[in-house]
Tab-separated table of C-alpha atoms in Angstrom:
chain	number	residue	atom	x	y	z
A	308	MET	CA	78.265	61.939	114.972
A	309	LYS	CA	76.850	65.465	115.112
A	310	SER	CA	79.217	68.282	116.019
A	311	SER	CA	76.437	69.962	118.041
A	312	LYS	CA	76.825	67.240	120.668
A	313	MET	CA	80.401	68.295	121.316
A	314	LEU	CA	81.347	71.071	123.691
A	315	PRO	CA	81.680	73.631	120.862
A	316	VAL	CA	85.243	74.797	120.413
A	317	PHE	CA	84.117	77.731	118.286
A	318	ARG	CA	82.060	79.218	121.143
A	319	MET	CA	85.136	78.995	123.381
A	320	LEU	CA	87.042	80.962	120.763
A	321	VAL	CA	84.393	83.673	120.712
A	322	ILE	CA	84.551	83.969	124.492
A	323	GLY	CA	88.336	84.002	124.290
A	324	VAL	CA	88.497	86.819	121.764
A	325	LEU	CA	86.167	88.797	124.024
A	326	SER	CA	88.914	88.837	126.657
A	327	LEU	CA	90.922	91.109	124.385
A	328	ALA	CA	88.171	93.685	124.536
A	329	CYS	CA	88.125	93.516	128.307
A	330	GLY	CA	91.788	94.327	128.399
A	331	SER	CA	91.817	97.369	126.146
A	332	TYR	CA	90.103	100.081	128.119
A	333	GLY	CA	90.609	99.103	131.840
A	334	ALA	CA	87.860	96.534	132.213
A	335	GLY	CA	88.790	93.055	133.405
A	336	PHE	CA	92.188	92.887	135.063
A	337	SER	CA	93.981	95.180	132.658
A	338	ILE	CA	93.757	98.261	134.848
A	339	LEU	CA	94.396	101.798	133.559
A	340	GLU	CA	98.080	102.522	134.070
A	341	GLN	CA	98.868	105.329	131.628
A	342	SER	CA	100.313	107.794	134.163
A	343	VAL	CA	102.385	107.355	137.322
A	344	SER	CA	101.691	110.821	138.703
A	345	GLY	CA	98.033	110.283	137.827
A	346	LEU	CA	97.896	106.909	139.552
A	347	GLY	CA	98.992	108.634	142.749
A	348	ARG	CA	95.563	110.317	142.723
A	349	SER	CA	93.521	107.522	141.012
A	350	LEU	CA	93.889	109.367	137.666
A	351	ALA	CA	91.781	112.284	138.929
A	352	GLY	CA	92.361	115.493	136.972
A	353	MET	CA	94.505	113.903	134.254
A	354	THR	CA	92.308	115.314	131.470
A	355	ALA	CA	93.137	118.823	132.754
A	356	GLU	CA	96.841	118.119	133.446
A	357	THR	CA	99.405	120.608	132.070
A	358	ARG	CA	102.610	119.536	133.823
A	359	ASP	CA	103.061	115.825	133.096
A	360	PRO	CA	103.663	114.449	129.560
A	361	SER	CA	101.508	111.387	130.318
A	362	ALA	CA	98.459	113.680	130.000
A	363	ILE	CA	98.735	112.982	126.252
A	364	PHE	CA	96.745	109.767	126.721
A	365	PHE	CA	93.795	111.615	128.236
A	366	ASN	CA	93.879	114.911	126.334
A	367	SER	CA	95.705	115.596	123.060
A	368	ALA	CA	95.602	119.355	123.804
A	369	ALA	CA	97.934	119.020	126.818
A	370	PRO	CA	101.328	119.348	124.998
A	371	ALA	CA	100.600	122.982	124.049
A	372	TRP	CA	101.116	124.018	127.699
A	373	PHE	CA	104.729	122.828	127.874
A	374	GLU	CA	107.449	125.438	127.429
A	375	LYS	CA	110.310	122.943	127.047
A	376	ALA	CA	110.683	119.461	125.608
A	377	GLU	CA	110.142	116.655	128.123
A	378	ILE	CA	110.314	112.875	128.081
A	379	SER	CA	108.752	110.596	130.665
A	380	LEU	CA	109.480	106.878	131.088
A	381	GLY	CA	107.139	104.905	133.336
A	382	THR	CA	106.908	101.353	134.576
A	383	HIS	CA	104.049	99.620	136.375
A	384	PHE	CA	103.934	96.325	138.240
A	385	LEU	CA	100.413	94.902	138.501
A	386	HIS	CA	99.496	92.075	140.857
A	387	ALA	CA	95.938	90.738	140.574
A	388	ARG	CA	94.315	88.162	142.852
A	389	ALA	CA	91.046	86.567	141.753
A	390	PHE	CA	89.430	83.363	142.975
A	391	TYR	CA	86.534	81.347	141.607
A	392	ASP	CA	84.162	79.604	144.038
A	393	ASP	CA	81.843	77.048	142.456
A	394	ARG	CA	78.161	77.299	143.343
A	395	GLY	CA	76.498	74.147	142.041
A	396	SER	CA	77.676	73.743	138.436
A	397	ASP	CA	75.954	71.079	136.339
A	398	GLY	CA	77.890	68.816	133.955
A	399	PHE	CA	81.363	70.011	135.040
A	400	THR	CA	83.875	68.441	137.415
A	401	GLY	CA	87.181	69.747	138.792
A	402	ASN	CA	88.654	72.112	141.363
A	403	ASN	CA	88.154	75.860	141.804
A	404	GLY	CA	91.288	76.711	139.818
A	405	GLY	CA	93.332	78.623	142.411
A	406	ASN	CA	94.410	82.222	141.851
A	407	MET	CA	93.638	83.127	138.248
A	408	GLY	CA	95.557	86.401	138.543
A	409	GLY	CA	99.283	87.040	138.808
A	410	TRP	CA	102.001	89.585	138.077
A	411	SER	CA	102.199	91.763	134.973
A	412	TYR	CA	104.752	94.372	133.913
A	413	ILE	CA	103.579	97.365	131.874
A	414	PRO	CA	105.841	100.132	130.492
A	415	ASN	CA	104.976	103.430	128.841
A	416	MET	CA	106.705	106.466	127.354
A	417	TYR	CA	105.602	110.024	126.567
A	418	VAL	CA	107.395	112.861	124.760
A	419	VAL	CA	106.345	116.493	124.277
A	420	CYS	CA	108.244	118.985	122.162
A	421	PRO	CA	107.382	122.660	121.441
A	422	VAL	CA	108.165	123.344	117.778
A	423	ALA	CA	106.815	126.865	117.258
A	424	SER	CA	105.082	129.622	119.151
A	425	GLY	CA	102.067	127.959	120.751
A	426	VAL	CA	102.488	124.699	118.808
A	427	SER	CA	103.778	121.453	120.294
A	428	LEU	CA	104.135	117.874	119.143
A	429	GLY	CA	103.606	114.899	121.399
A	430	LEU	CA	103.982	111.140	121.289
A	431	GLY	CA	102.545	108.603	123.677
A	432	MET	CA	103.338	104.908	123.728
A	433	SER	CA	101.464	102.869	126.291
A	434	ALA	CA	100.813	99.189	126.857
A	435	THR	CA	97.107	99.475	127.578
A	436	SER	CA	96.885	95.787	128.495
A	437	GLY	CA	99.624	93.438	129.626
A	438	THR	CA	98.056	91.053	132.087
A	439	SER	CA	97.221	87.358	132.118
A	440	THR	CA	94.855	84.954	133.804
A	441	SER	CA	95.748	81.334	134.466
A	442	TYR	CA	93.737	78.604	136.179
A	443	SER	CA	94.758	75.117	137.249
A	444	PRO	CA	94.683	72.761	134.197
A	445	TYR	CA	92.068	70.631	135.970
A	446	TRP	CA	89.785	73.341	137.241
A	447	ILE	CA	86.024	72.954	136.863
A	448	GLY	CA	85.736	75.533	134.068
A	449	ARG	CA	88.726	74.318	132.048
A	450	TYR	CA	86.542	73.834	128.944
A	451	LEU	CA	85.792	77.563	128.966
A	452	GLY	CA	89.317	78.815	129.581
A	453	VAL	CA	92.659	77.944	131.189
A	454	GLU	CA	95.266	80.518	130.135
A	455	THR	CA	94.832	84.008	128.698
A	456	GLU	CA	97.796	86.125	127.578
A	457	ILE	CA	96.930	89.568	126.227
A	458	ALA	CA	99.036	92.524	125.077
A	459	VAL	CA	97.655	95.735	123.561
A	460	MET	CA	99.970	98.629	122.637
A	461	ASP	CA	98.890	102.159	121.663
A	462	LEU	CA	101.029	104.601	119.669
A	463	ASN	CA	99.532	108.095	119.869
A	464	PRO	CA	101.215	110.979	117.944
A	465	VAL	CA	99.528	114.359	118.561
A	466	ILE	CA	99.805	118.010	117.610
A	467	ALA	CA	98.527	120.715	119.966
A	468	TRP	CA	97.990	124.437	119.421
A	469	LYS	CA	97.594	127.092	122.091
A	470	VAL	CA	94.959	129.232	120.416
A	471	ARG	CA	95.058	131.803	123.233
A	472	GLU	CA	96.914	132.053	126.510
A	473	ASP	CA	94.009	130.342	128.225
A	474	LEU	CA	92.945	127.810	125.556
A	475	SER	CA	94.536	124.931	123.624
A	476	ILE	CA	93.225	122.350	121.175
A	477	GLY	CA	94.797	119.121	119.995
A	478	VAL	CA	94.377	116.263	117.566
A	479	GLY	CA	96.164	112.958	117.317
A	480	GLY	CA	96.287	109.599	115.607
A	481	LEU	CA	95.963	106.185	117.215
A	482	ILE	CA	97.770	103.065	116.070
A	483	GLU	CA	96.859	100.077	118.215
A	484	TYR	CA	98.494	96.655	118.038
A	485	ALA	CA	96.802	93.721	119.744
A	486	ASP	CA	98.260	90.274	120.380
A	487	VAL	CA	96.395	87.431	122.053
A	488	THR	CA	97.159	83.842	123.074
A	489	LEU	CA	94.423	81.697	124.613
A	490	SER	CA	94.110	78.066	125.669
A	491	GLN	CA	91.508	75.773	127.199
A	492	ALA	CA	90.643	72.104	127.533
A	493	VAL	CA	88.371	70.415	124.997
A	494	GLN	CA	85.985	67.575	125.853
A	495	PHE	CA	85.218	64.966	123.202
A	496	PRO	CA	81.963	62.924	122.980
A	497	ILE	CA	83.817	59.621	123.197
A	498	PRO	CA	83.632	57.610	126.453
A	499	GLY	CA	86.984	57.325	128.186
A	500	SER	CA	88.801	59.789	125.926
A	501	ALA	CA	91.198	62.254	127.510
A	502	ASP	CA	90.685	66.007	127.219
A	503	GLY	CA	92.206	67.780	124.268
A	504	GLN	CA	93.678	71.273	124.294
A	505	MET	CA	92.664	74.201	122.154
A	506	LYS	CA	95.152	77.005	121.588
A	507	MET	CA	94.471	80.165	119.649
A	508	GLU	CA	96.937	82.893	118.687
A	509	GLY	CA	96.417	86.033	116.685
A	510	ASP	CA	97.084	89.725	116.272
A	511	SER	CA	95.727	92.835	114.642
A	512	LEU	CA	96.343	96.504	113.877
A	513	ALA	CA	93.617	99.103	114.314
A	514	TYR	CA	93.562	102.855	113.696
A	515	GLY	CA	91.731	105.755	115.250
A	516	PHE	CA	92.110	109.359	116.396
A	517	THR	CA	92.027	111.579	119.464
A	518	LEU	CA	90.735	115.107	120.049
A	519	GLY	CA	91.187	117.415	122.994
A	520	VAL	CA	90.625	120.870	124.414
A	521	LEU	CA	92.114	122.407	127.558
A	522	TYR	CA	90.851	125.683	129.007
A	523	GLU	CA	91.913	127.882	131.932
A	524	PRO	CA	88.964	130.265	132.466
A	525	VAL	CA	90.655	131.918	135.472
A	526	SER	CA	94.116	131.524	136.918
A	527	GLY	CA	94.300	128.302	138.938
A	528	THR	CA	91.276	126.617	137.325
A	529	ARG	CA	91.883	124.143	134.501
A	530	LEU	CA	89.233	122.263	132.526
A	531	GLY	CA	89.947	119.506	130.024
A	532	LEU	CA	87.917	117.443	127.581
A	533	GLY	CA	89.398	114.498	125.689
A	534	TYR	CA	88.020	112.065	123.109
A	535	ARG	CA	89.427	108.733	121.906
A	536	SER	CA	87.678	107.245	118.888
A	537	ARG	CA	86.115	103.843	118.387
A	538	MET	CA	88.455	101.326	116.717
A	539	THR	CA	87.811	98.067	114.900
A	540	HIS	CA	90.259	95.169	115.076
A	541	ASP	CA	90.120	92.669	112.210
A	542	LEU	CA	91.822	89.863	114.073
A	543	ASP	CA	93.778	87.244	112.126
A	544	LEU	CA	93.729	84.071	114.210
A	545	ASN	CA	95.182	80.584	114.130
A	546	ALA	CA	93.363	77.894	116.091
A	547	ARG	CA	94.448	74.319	116.742
A	548	VAL	CA	92.972	71.525	118.836
A	549	ARG	CA	95.507	68.957	120.077
A	550	GLY	CA	94.789	65.486	121.329
A	551	VAL	CA	91.845	64.863	118.979
A	552	PRO	CA	90.856	61.138	119.031
A	553	ALA	CA	91.721	59.240	115.858
A	554	ILE	CA	88.078	58.330	115.309
A	555	LEU	CA	87.246	61.991	114.784
A	556	THR	CA	90.148	62.739	112.450
A	557	GLY	CA	89.271	59.547	110.593
A	558	MET	CA	85.853	61.029	109.927
A	559	GLY	CA	87.549	63.899	108.116
A	560	LEU	CA	87.043	66.497	110.862
A	561	LYS	CA	89.813	69.102	110.854
A	562	SER	CA	91.504	70.184	114.069
A	563	ALA	CA	93.155	73.405	112.859
A	564	SER	CA	92.237	76.472	110.858
A	565	SER	CA	92.878	80.147	110.423
A	566	ALA	CA	90.024	82.412	111.433
A	567	GLU	CA	88.814	85.999	111.435
A	568	ALA	CA	86.968	88.041	114.017
A	569	GLU	CA	85.860	91.678	113.969
A	570	LEU	CA	86.265	93.299	117.344
A	571	LYS	CA	84.849	96.796	117.870
A	572	LEU	CA	86.509	98.698	120.699
A	573	PRO	CA	84.618	101.648	122.175
A	574	SER	CA	85.100	105.362	121.986
A	575	MET	CA	85.884	107.145	125.248
A	576	ILE	CA	85.200	110.673	126.518
A	577	ASN	CA	87.098	112.130	129.486
A	578	PHE	CA	86.304	115.345	131.335
A	579	GLY	CA	88.650	116.648	134.020
A	580	ILE	CA	89.065	119.627	136.316
A	581	GLN	CA	91.899	120.923	138.482
A	582	GLN	CA	91.528	123.730	141.013
A	583	ASP	CA	94.458	125.301	142.844
A	584	LEU	CA	93.747	126.253	146.447
A	585	GLY	CA	96.517	128.656	147.226
A	586	GLU	CA	100.156	127.836	146.456
A	587	LYS	CA	100.283	124.366	148.021
A	588	TRP	CA	96.980	122.541	147.484
A	589	THR	CA	95.329	121.377	144.252
A	590	VAL	CA	92.069	119.401	144.146
A	591	MET	CA	90.928	117.562	141.036
A	592	ALA	CA	88.341	115.243	139.541
A	593	ASP	CA	87.730	113.233	136.384
A	594	VAL	CA	84.659	111.674	134.785
A	595	SER	CA	85.015	109.128	131.971
A	596	TRP	CA	82.389	107.580	129.723
A	597	THR	CA	83.147	104.497	127.625
A	598	GLU	CA	80.938	103.323	124.760
A	599	TRP	CA	80.954	99.623	125.642
A	600	SER	CA	77.515	99.161	124.047
A	601	VAL	CA	79.395	98.555	120.775
A	602	MET	CA	80.108	95.114	122.261
A	603	ASP	CA	76.663	93.841	121.312
A	604	GLU	CA	77.915	90.642	119.719
A	605	LEU	CA	81.122	89.001	118.570
A	606	THR	CA	81.523	86.641	115.622
A	607	VAL	CA	84.359	84.226	114.839
A	608	GLU	CA	84.490	82.658	111.387
A	609	PHE	CA	86.836	79.767	110.525
A	610	ASP	CA	88.329	79.610	107.043
A	611	ARG	CA	87.565	75.902	107.156
A	612	PRO	CA	85.423	74.010	109.695
A	613	VAL	CA	87.076	73.017	112.984
A	614	LEU	CA	85.604	69.768	114.318
A	615	GLY	CA	82.603	70.369	112.110
A	616	SER	CA	81.955	74.006	113.019
A	617	LYS	CA	82.243	77.032	110.724
A	618	GLY	CA	82.092	79.569	113.571
A	619	ASP	CA	79.612	81.238	115.838
A	620	THR	CA	78.160	84.531	117.064
A	621	LEU	CA	78.042	85.289	120.773
A	622	LYS	CA	75.475	87.824	122.012
A	623	MET	CA	77.015	90.128	124.641
A	624	LYS	CA	74.743	93.161	125.095
A	625	TRP	CA	77.252	95.113	127.175
A	626	ASP	CA	76.404	98.535	128.585
A	627	ASP	CA	78.129	101.890	128.329
A	628	CYS	CA	79.930	102.555	131.595
A	629	TRP	CA	81.276	105.386	133.750
A	630	ARG	CA	84.340	106.059	135.841
A	631	PHE	CA	84.568	108.755	138.538
A	632	ALA	CA	87.750	109.885	140.293
A	633	VAL	CA	88.633	112.546	142.869
A	634	GLY	CA	92.035	113.417	144.245
A	635	CYS	CA	94.365	116.080	145.562
A	636	GLU	CA	97.999	117.152	145.586
A	637	TYR	CA	99.928	118.915	148.330
A	638	LYS	CA	103.153	120.723	147.458
A	639	TRP	CA	105.055	120.096	150.694
A	640	THR	CA	108.236	121.792	149.469
A	641	GLU	CA	109.507	123.046	146.116
A	642	ALA	CA	110.905	119.560	145.497
A	643	PHE	CA	108.376	117.270	147.204
A	644	THR	CA	104.702	116.678	146.286
A	645	LEU	CA	102.204	114.372	147.983
A	646	ARG	CA	99.175	112.859	146.188
A	647	CYS	CA	96.103	110.779	147.000
A	648	GLY	CA	92.860	109.804	145.283
A	649	LEU	CA	89.759	107.606	145.138
A	650	ALA	CA	87.829	106.252	142.140
A	651	TYR	CA	84.834	104.160	141.160
A	652	ASP	CA	85.197	102.113	137.965
A	653	GLN	CA	81.990	100.614	136.583
A	654	THR	CA	81.955	97.300	134.702
A	655	PRO	CA	80.373	97.104	131.236
A	656	VAL	CA	79.197	93.531	131.817
A	657	SER	CA	75.425	93.661	131.869
A	658	SER	CA	74.617	90.320	133.521
A	659	LYS	CA	76.102	87.215	135.097
A	660	ASP	CA	75.283	85.296	131.906
A	661	SER	CA	77.628	87.481	129.826
A	662	ARG	CA	80.535	87.378	132.287
A	663	SER	CA	83.513	85.421	130.891
A	664	VAL	CA	85.581	83.060	133.049
A	665	ARG	CA	88.710	84.422	131.368
A	666	LEU	CA	88.161	87.949	132.710
A	667	PRO	CA	85.186	87.957	135.100
A	668	ASP	CA	84.824	91.708	135.223
A	669	ALA	CA	83.285	93.567	138.161
A	670	ASP	CA	82.773	97.067	139.529
A	671	ARG	CA	85.967	98.325	141.155
A	672	TYR	CA	86.930	100.828	143.824
A	673	TRP	CA	90.357	102.494	143.811
A	674	ALA	CA	92.431	103.941	146.653
A	675	SER	CA	95.721	105.581	145.666
A	676	ALA	CA	98.698	107.444	147.082
A	677	GLY	CA	101.821	108.836	145.477
A	678	ILE	CA	104.750	111.215	145.682
A	679	GLY	CA	106.681	113.393	143.268
A	680	TYR	CA	110.281	114.378	143.985
A	681	LYS	CA	112.484	116.789	142.064
A	682	LEU	CA	115.878	115.105	141.871
A	683	ALA	CA	117.380	118.061	140.001
A	684	GLU	CA	116.161	121.195	138.277
A	685	ASN	CA	115.305	119.169	135.169
A	686	ILE	CA	114.673	115.660	136.553
A	687	ARG	CA	111.573	114.476	138.404
A	688	LEU	CA	110.815	111.113	139.997
A	689	ASP	CA	107.215	109.964	140.539
A	690	LEU	CA	106.103	106.975	142.611
A	691	ALA	CA	102.567	105.659	143.129
A	692	TYR	CA	100.662	102.833	144.768
A	693	THR	CA	97.053	101.868	144.017
A	694	HIS	CA	94.917	99.195	145.625
A	695	ILE	CA	91.781	98.120	143.769
A	696	PHE	CA	88.859	96.340	145.404
A	697	PHE	CA	86.758	94.124	143.116
A	698	GLU	CA	83.093	93.676	143.877
A	699	THR	CA	82.094	90.017	144.315
A	700	VAL	CA	80.251	88.869	141.180
A	701	GLU	CA	78.383	85.837	139.918
A	702	LEU	CA	78.879	84.137	136.579
A	703	VAL	CA	76.710	81.632	134.736
A	704	ASN	CA	78.178	80.151	131.559
A	705	LYS	CA	75.799	77.804	129.747
A	706	THR	CA	77.087	75.241	127.243
A	707	PRO	CA	75.593	72.130	125.615
A	708	ALA	CA	77.544	70.040	128.150
A	709	GLY	CA	76.169	71.823	131.210
A	710	THR	CA	76.147	75.065	133.155
A	711	LEU	CA	79.048	76.590	135.076
A	712	ARG	CA	77.861	78.570	138.113
A	713	GLY	CA	80.099	80.368	140.539
A	714	LYS	CA	81.226	83.522	142.289
A	715	VAL	CA	84.452	85.444	141.804
A	716	THR	CA	86.220	87.604	144.395
A	717	GLY	CA	89.447	89.522	144.008
A	718	ASP	CA	91.575	92.617	144.317
A	719	ALA	CA	94.680	94.089	142.702
A	720	ASP	CA	97.706	96.263	143.414
A	721	ILE	CA	99.628	98.606	141.119
A	722	ILE	CA	103.135	99.776	142.024
A	723	SER	CA	104.435	102.443	139.644
A	724	ALA	CA	107.524	104.556	139.041
A	725	ALA	CA	108.413	107.158	136.391
A	726	ILE	CA	111.337	109.397	135.606
A	727	THR	CA	110.783	112.651	133.682
A	728	TYR	CA	113.562	114.636	132.048
A	729	MET	CA	113.205	118.258	130.895
A	730	PHE	CA	115.559	119.339	128.092
């Protein structure tokens, strides 16, 4: 019996590991949620922000503008809805899988602390992905994916220096921890045999750096430029296939193995501007570029063959992508601030053939609103709501057993709250 006649488990693993990449920088369903005040304006102007500690994520030069130590604790509740509609798949049977989205909870924390004249330290800790997708166990694409649980955490210590009254620079380190759990059904080439289940778990640490500059050319105009470096995850994985027929194990085929995969995550450049219009109004914008072209291919290698396979390489050919955001703030009173914003978030997926069923990414359009309220002289509360519209997309996943064809529609909501304390 030739392993090539089986629906290849190793290719499912490659597609599964890819989902981690989708989650790391806002693609897929893991939506950017690093700042509550920023989410109130679709993250517009965050690269030029000088008043909220969460600006650390976007620009490592931001802490230099704080005169006192501050700590900000944020929490975000994400609810994604996404539905698959089959459009004439060949070789697959089952239902459409129901809502693959669901609820996710994502926390973050930021601290800034001036330590000398013009010099400040900062620390950001943000769960950059904390979502999941889950289909019905008997859905038509169950051999490509059923459950996906992803968590990616960034730790970002920075040091910022105010070179002049109107200019600061900053540098920081990045420590990123990734954890992934994936499952899917497995079809065996034996008439009448029940589906098996593949489950893969793994984690990784990766390291990088951030750079930033923040400039105020004239009073009321702030410009910011931030850079987050490319990172490479050397994932250590454990894969096991359950329910393997005895005839296959009797042939000496193994159903479990450790594995490795190298996952390159892209660099990102953010440019932001804020412009005060009098004492009450501020308008702002942000442009982000993400180097998703590093996701050209992804290789999984098993330490020992799983059901006859040593691993595989999946060609992705993703594109670099852009994000554009505009927003405004209105200072209603000394204690009360209103915010709103719009954004366009481009997908890196280059074609329907490279779109994964685990995270069928699409272009997205954001609409946001938020408020900031000063509870006391040194305590601020921020609330935000964002609705995200997903463009309807097609996916075509070809396997030796057939071709899965369908469309995916969806949207998402983010409800956020943060408390900031000034020492």
